[in-house]
PDB file of C-alpha atoms in Angstrom:
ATOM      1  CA  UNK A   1      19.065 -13.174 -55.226  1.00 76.00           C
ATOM      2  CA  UNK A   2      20.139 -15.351 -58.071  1.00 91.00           C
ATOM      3  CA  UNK A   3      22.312 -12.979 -59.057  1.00 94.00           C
ATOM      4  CA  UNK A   4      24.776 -12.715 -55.950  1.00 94.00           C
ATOM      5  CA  UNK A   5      24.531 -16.707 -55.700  1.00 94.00           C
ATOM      6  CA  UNK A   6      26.477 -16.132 -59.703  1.00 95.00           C
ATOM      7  CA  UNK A   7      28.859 -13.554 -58.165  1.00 95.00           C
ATOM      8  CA  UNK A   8      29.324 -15.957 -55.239  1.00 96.00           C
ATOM      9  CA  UNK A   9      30.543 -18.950 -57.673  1.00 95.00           C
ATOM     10  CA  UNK A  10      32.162 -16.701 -60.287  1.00 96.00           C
ATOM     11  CA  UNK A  11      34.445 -15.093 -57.394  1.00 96.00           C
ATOM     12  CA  UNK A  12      35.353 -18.911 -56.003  1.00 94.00           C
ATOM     13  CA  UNK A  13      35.986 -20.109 -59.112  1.00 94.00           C
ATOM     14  CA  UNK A  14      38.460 -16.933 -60.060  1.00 94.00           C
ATOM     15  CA  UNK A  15      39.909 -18.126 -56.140  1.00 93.00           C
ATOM     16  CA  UNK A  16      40.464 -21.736 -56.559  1.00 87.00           C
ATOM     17  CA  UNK A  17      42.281 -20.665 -60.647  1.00 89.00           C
ATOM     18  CA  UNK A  18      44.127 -17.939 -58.923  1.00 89.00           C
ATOM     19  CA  UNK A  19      45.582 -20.077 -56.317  1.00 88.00           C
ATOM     20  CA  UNK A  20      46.434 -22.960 -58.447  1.00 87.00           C
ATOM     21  CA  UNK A  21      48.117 -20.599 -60.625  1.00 86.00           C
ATOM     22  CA  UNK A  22      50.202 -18.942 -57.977  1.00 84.00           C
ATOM     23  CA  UNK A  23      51.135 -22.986 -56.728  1.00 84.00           C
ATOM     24  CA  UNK A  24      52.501 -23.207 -60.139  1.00 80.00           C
ATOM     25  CA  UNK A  25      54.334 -20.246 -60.314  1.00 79.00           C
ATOM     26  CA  UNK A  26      56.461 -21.188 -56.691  1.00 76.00           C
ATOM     27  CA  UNK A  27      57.253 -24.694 -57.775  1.00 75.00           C
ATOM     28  CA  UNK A  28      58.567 -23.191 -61.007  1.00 74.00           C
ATOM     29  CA  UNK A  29      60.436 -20.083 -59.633  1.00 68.00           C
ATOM     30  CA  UNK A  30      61.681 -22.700 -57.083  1.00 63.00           C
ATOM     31  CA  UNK A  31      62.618 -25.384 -59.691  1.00 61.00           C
ATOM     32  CA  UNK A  32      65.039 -22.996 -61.805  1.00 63.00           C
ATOM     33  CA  UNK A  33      66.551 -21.571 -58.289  1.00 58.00           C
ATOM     34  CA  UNK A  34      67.416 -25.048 -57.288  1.00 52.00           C
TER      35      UNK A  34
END
């Protein structure tokens, strides 16, 4: 059981990087447009 409560925090953690990444990415793509 241990091992899916690992999976479990490994996948949020890849989540919560991936969307602060993709955040990033707009306000940059949206900074050189404007």
């Amino acid at each position: 059981m241990r091992v899916i409560l690992y999976l479990q925090i490994t996948f949020l953690l890849l989540f919560c990087s991936y969307s602060a990444f993709a955040k990033n990415v707009e306000k940059s793509s949206i900074g050189n447009f404007y």
